[in-house]
Coordinates of C-alpha atoms in Angstrom, one line a residue:
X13 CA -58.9 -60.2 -42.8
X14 CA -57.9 -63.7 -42.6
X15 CA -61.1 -64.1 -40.0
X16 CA -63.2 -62.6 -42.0
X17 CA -62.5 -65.1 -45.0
X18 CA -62.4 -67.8 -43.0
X19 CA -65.7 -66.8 -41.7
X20 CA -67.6 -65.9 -45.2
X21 CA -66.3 -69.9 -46.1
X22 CA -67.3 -70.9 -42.5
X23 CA -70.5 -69.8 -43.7
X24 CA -70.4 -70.7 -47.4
X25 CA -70.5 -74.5 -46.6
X26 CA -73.1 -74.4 -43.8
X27 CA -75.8 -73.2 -46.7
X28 CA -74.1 -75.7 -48.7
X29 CA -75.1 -78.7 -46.2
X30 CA -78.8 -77.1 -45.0
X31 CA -79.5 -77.5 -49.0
X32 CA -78.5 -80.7 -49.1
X33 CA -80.0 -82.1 -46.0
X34 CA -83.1 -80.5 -46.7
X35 CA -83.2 -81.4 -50.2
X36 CA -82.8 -85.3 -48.7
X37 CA -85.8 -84.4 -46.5
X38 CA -88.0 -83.2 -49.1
X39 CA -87.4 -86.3 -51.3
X40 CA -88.2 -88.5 -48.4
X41 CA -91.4 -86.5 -47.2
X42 CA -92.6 -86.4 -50.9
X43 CA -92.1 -90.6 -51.0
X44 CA -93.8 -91.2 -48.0
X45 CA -97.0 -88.4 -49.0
X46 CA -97.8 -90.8 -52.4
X47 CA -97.4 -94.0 -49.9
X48 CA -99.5 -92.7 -47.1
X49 CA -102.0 -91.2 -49.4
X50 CA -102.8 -95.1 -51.2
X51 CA -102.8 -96.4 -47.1
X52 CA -105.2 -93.6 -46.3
X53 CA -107.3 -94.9 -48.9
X54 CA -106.9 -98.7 -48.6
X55 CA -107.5 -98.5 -45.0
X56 CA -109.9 -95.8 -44.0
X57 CA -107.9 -94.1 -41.1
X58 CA -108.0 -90.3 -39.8
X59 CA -105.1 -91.0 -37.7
X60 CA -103.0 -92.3 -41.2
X61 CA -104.8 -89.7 -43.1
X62 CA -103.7 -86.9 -40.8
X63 CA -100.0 -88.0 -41.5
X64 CA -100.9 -87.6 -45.2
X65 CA -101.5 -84.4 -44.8
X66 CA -98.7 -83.4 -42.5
X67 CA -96.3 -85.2 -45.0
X68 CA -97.7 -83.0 -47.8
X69 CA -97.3 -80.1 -45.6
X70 CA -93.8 -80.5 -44.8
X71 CA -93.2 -81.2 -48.2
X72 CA -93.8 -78.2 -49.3
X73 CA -91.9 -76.6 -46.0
X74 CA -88.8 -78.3 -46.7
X75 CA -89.3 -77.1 -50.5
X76 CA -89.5 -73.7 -48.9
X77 CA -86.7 -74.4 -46.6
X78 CA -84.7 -75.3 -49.5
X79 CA -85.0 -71.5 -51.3
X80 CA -84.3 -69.6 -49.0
X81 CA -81.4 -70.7 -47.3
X82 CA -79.2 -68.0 -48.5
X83 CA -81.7 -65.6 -48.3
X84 CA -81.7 -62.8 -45.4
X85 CA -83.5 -62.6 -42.4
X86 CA -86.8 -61.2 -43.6
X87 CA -87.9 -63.3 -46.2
X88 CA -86.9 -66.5 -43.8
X89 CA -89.5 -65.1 -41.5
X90 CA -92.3 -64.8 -44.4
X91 CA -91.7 -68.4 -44.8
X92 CA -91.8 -69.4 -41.5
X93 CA -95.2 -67.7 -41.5
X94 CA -96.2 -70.1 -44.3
X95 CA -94.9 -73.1 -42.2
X96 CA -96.7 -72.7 -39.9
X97 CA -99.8 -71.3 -41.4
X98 CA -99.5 -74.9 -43.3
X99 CA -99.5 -76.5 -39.9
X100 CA -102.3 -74.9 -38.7
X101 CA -104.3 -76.1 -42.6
X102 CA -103.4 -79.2 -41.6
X103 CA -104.9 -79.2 -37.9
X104 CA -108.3 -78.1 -39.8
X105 CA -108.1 -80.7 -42.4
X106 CA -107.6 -83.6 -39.1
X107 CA -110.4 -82.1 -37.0
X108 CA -112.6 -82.1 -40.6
X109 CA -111.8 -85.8 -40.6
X110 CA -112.7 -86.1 -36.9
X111 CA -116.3 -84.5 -37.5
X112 CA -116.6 -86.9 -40.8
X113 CA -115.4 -90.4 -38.6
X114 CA -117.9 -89.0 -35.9
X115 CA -120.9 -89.5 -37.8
X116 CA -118.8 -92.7 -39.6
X117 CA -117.2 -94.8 -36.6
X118 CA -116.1 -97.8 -39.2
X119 CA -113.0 -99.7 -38.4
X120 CA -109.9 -99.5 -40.2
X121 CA -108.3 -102.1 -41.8
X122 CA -105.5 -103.1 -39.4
X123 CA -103.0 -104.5 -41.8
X124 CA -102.4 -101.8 -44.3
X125 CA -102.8 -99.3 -41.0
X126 CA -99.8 -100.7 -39.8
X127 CA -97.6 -101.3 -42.4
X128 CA -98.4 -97.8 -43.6
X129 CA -97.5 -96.1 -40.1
X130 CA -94.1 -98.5 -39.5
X131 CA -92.7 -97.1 -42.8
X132 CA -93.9 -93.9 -42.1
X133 CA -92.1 -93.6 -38.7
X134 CA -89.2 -94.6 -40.0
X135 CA -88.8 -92.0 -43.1
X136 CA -89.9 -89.4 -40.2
X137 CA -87.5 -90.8 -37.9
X138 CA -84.6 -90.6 -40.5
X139 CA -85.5 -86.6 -41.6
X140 CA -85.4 -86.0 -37.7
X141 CA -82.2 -87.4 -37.4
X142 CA -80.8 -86.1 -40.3
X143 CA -82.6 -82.3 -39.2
X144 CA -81.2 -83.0 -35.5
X145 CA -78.1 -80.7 -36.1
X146 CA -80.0 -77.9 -36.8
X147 CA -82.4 -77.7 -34.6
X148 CA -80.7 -75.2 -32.7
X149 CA -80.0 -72.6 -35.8
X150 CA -81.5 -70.1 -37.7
X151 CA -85.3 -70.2 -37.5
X152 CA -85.3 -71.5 -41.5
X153 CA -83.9 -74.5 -39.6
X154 CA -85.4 -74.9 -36.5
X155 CA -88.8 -74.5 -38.0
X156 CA -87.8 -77.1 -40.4
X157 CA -86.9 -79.6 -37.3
X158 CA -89.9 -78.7 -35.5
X159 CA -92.0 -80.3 -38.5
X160 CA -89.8 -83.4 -38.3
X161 CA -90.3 -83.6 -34.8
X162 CA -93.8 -83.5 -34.7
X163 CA -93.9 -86.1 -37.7
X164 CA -92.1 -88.3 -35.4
X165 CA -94.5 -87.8 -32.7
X166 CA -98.0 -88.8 -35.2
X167 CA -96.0 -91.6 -36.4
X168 CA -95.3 -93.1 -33.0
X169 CA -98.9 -92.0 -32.0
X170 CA -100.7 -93.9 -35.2
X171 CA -98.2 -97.1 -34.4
X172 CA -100.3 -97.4 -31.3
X173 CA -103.6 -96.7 -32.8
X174 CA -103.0 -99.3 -34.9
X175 CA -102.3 -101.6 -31.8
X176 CA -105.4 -100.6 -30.0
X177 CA -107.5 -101.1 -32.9
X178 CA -106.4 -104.5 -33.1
X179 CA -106.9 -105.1 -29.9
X180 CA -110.6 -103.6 -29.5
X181 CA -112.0 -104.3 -32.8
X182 CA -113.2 -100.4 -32.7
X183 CA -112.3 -97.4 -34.5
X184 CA -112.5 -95.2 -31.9
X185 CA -108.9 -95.2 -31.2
X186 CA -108.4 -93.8 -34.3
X187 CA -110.8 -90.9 -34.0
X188 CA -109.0 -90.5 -30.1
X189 CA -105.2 -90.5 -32.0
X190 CA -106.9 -88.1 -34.5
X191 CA -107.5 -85.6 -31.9
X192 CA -104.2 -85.8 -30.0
X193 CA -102.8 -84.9 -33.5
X194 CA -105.2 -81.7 -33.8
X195 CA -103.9 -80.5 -30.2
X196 CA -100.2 -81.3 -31.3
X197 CA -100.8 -79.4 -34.5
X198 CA -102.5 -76.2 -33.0
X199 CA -99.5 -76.4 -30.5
X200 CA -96.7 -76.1 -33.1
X201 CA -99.0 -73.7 -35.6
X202 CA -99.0 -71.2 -32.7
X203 CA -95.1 -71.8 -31.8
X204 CA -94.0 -70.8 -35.3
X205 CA -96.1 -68.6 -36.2
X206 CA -95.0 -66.2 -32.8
X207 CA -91.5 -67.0 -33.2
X208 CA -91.7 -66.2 -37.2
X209 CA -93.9 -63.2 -36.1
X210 CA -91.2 -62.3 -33.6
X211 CA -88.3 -62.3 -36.0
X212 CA -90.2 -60.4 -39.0
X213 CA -90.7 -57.6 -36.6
X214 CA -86.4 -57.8 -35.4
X215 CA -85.9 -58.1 -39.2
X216 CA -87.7 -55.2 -40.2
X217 CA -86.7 -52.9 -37.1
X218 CA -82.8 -54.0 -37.8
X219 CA -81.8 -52.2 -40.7
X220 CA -84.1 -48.4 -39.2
X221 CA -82.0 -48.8 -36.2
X222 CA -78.5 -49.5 -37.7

């Protein structure tokens, strides 16, 4: 019996620090959506504007994140469904920006470009970190991390956009970026939507077979 207490506890304070990480996450993503939205703007970049989305996106994940915590197995799995079906929004909204730059090839304005995507890294960087723990947990968690983790990715990627911009006077770098983005966020969409697919069915079959 002792165990078991120790276990319900055990258990009690792990919800207890996924709220509060995520809650720091969501703060931090919802920061760095209203800067990255004004950069967007200011500067005229897909590959910044593709963040913006994806900030906005994970926003709303880690808000999701946040509720359900405590919540069993099968309404976790509904929400994973809506991560990554927000993942996959956001690869359309990028590869809508890539037709729009197609027929628009301007050139970003370096400055704001970068100090945009330095600050952007490093917010992403810090939710990563702070997500890093759980990464390996229940799939409210792990989706959560996988968003972080791909953040971290599209800020390192527009850091070098930026670069090569600078360096070729073009804004085809950007539109390049862009699409490495779109492939990285068709990738993940499918990943979480199987493995949230995956568990809805385990969820549902569970209680039938016990």
């Amino acid at each position: 019996m002792t165990d078991c207490c120790d276990c319900d506890v055990d258990t009690r304070a792990l919800a207890a620090r996924q709220r509060r990480i995520l809650l720091v996450v969501l703060a931090i993503n919802v920061a760095t959506f209203v800067m990255m939205v004004a950069a967007s703007a200011l500067s005229g970049s897909s590959a910044l504007l593709s963040g913006t989305l994806d900030n906005f996106g994970d926003a709303v994940t880690y808000g999701l994140s946040f509720a359900v915590v405590r919540t069993p197995a099968v309404a976790k799995a509904r929400v994973a469904l809506f991560k990554g079906a927000m993942i996959l929004c956001a690869a359309l909204a990028v590869g809508a920006q890539i037709g729009w730059r197609l027929l628009h090839p301007d050139v970003p304005i370096v400055a704001t470009m970068g100090a945009a995507s330095v600050l952007n890294l490093a917010a992403n960087a810090l939710c990563l970190w702070l997500l890093s723990p759980y990464r390996t947990g229940d799939l409210n968690m792990s989706s959560a991390w996988e968003c972080s983790r791909n953040d971290v990715l599209e800020g390192v990627a527009v850091i070098l956009t930026t670069v090569a911009v600078w360096l070729l006077g073009s804004g085809w770098p950007d539109v390049v970026v862009a699409a490495v983005l779109l492939v990285l966020f068709l990738r993940s969409a499918l990943r979480v939507l199987g493995s949230a697919s995956r568990a809805l069915r385990a969820a549902r079959v569970a209680p039938t077979s016990a």
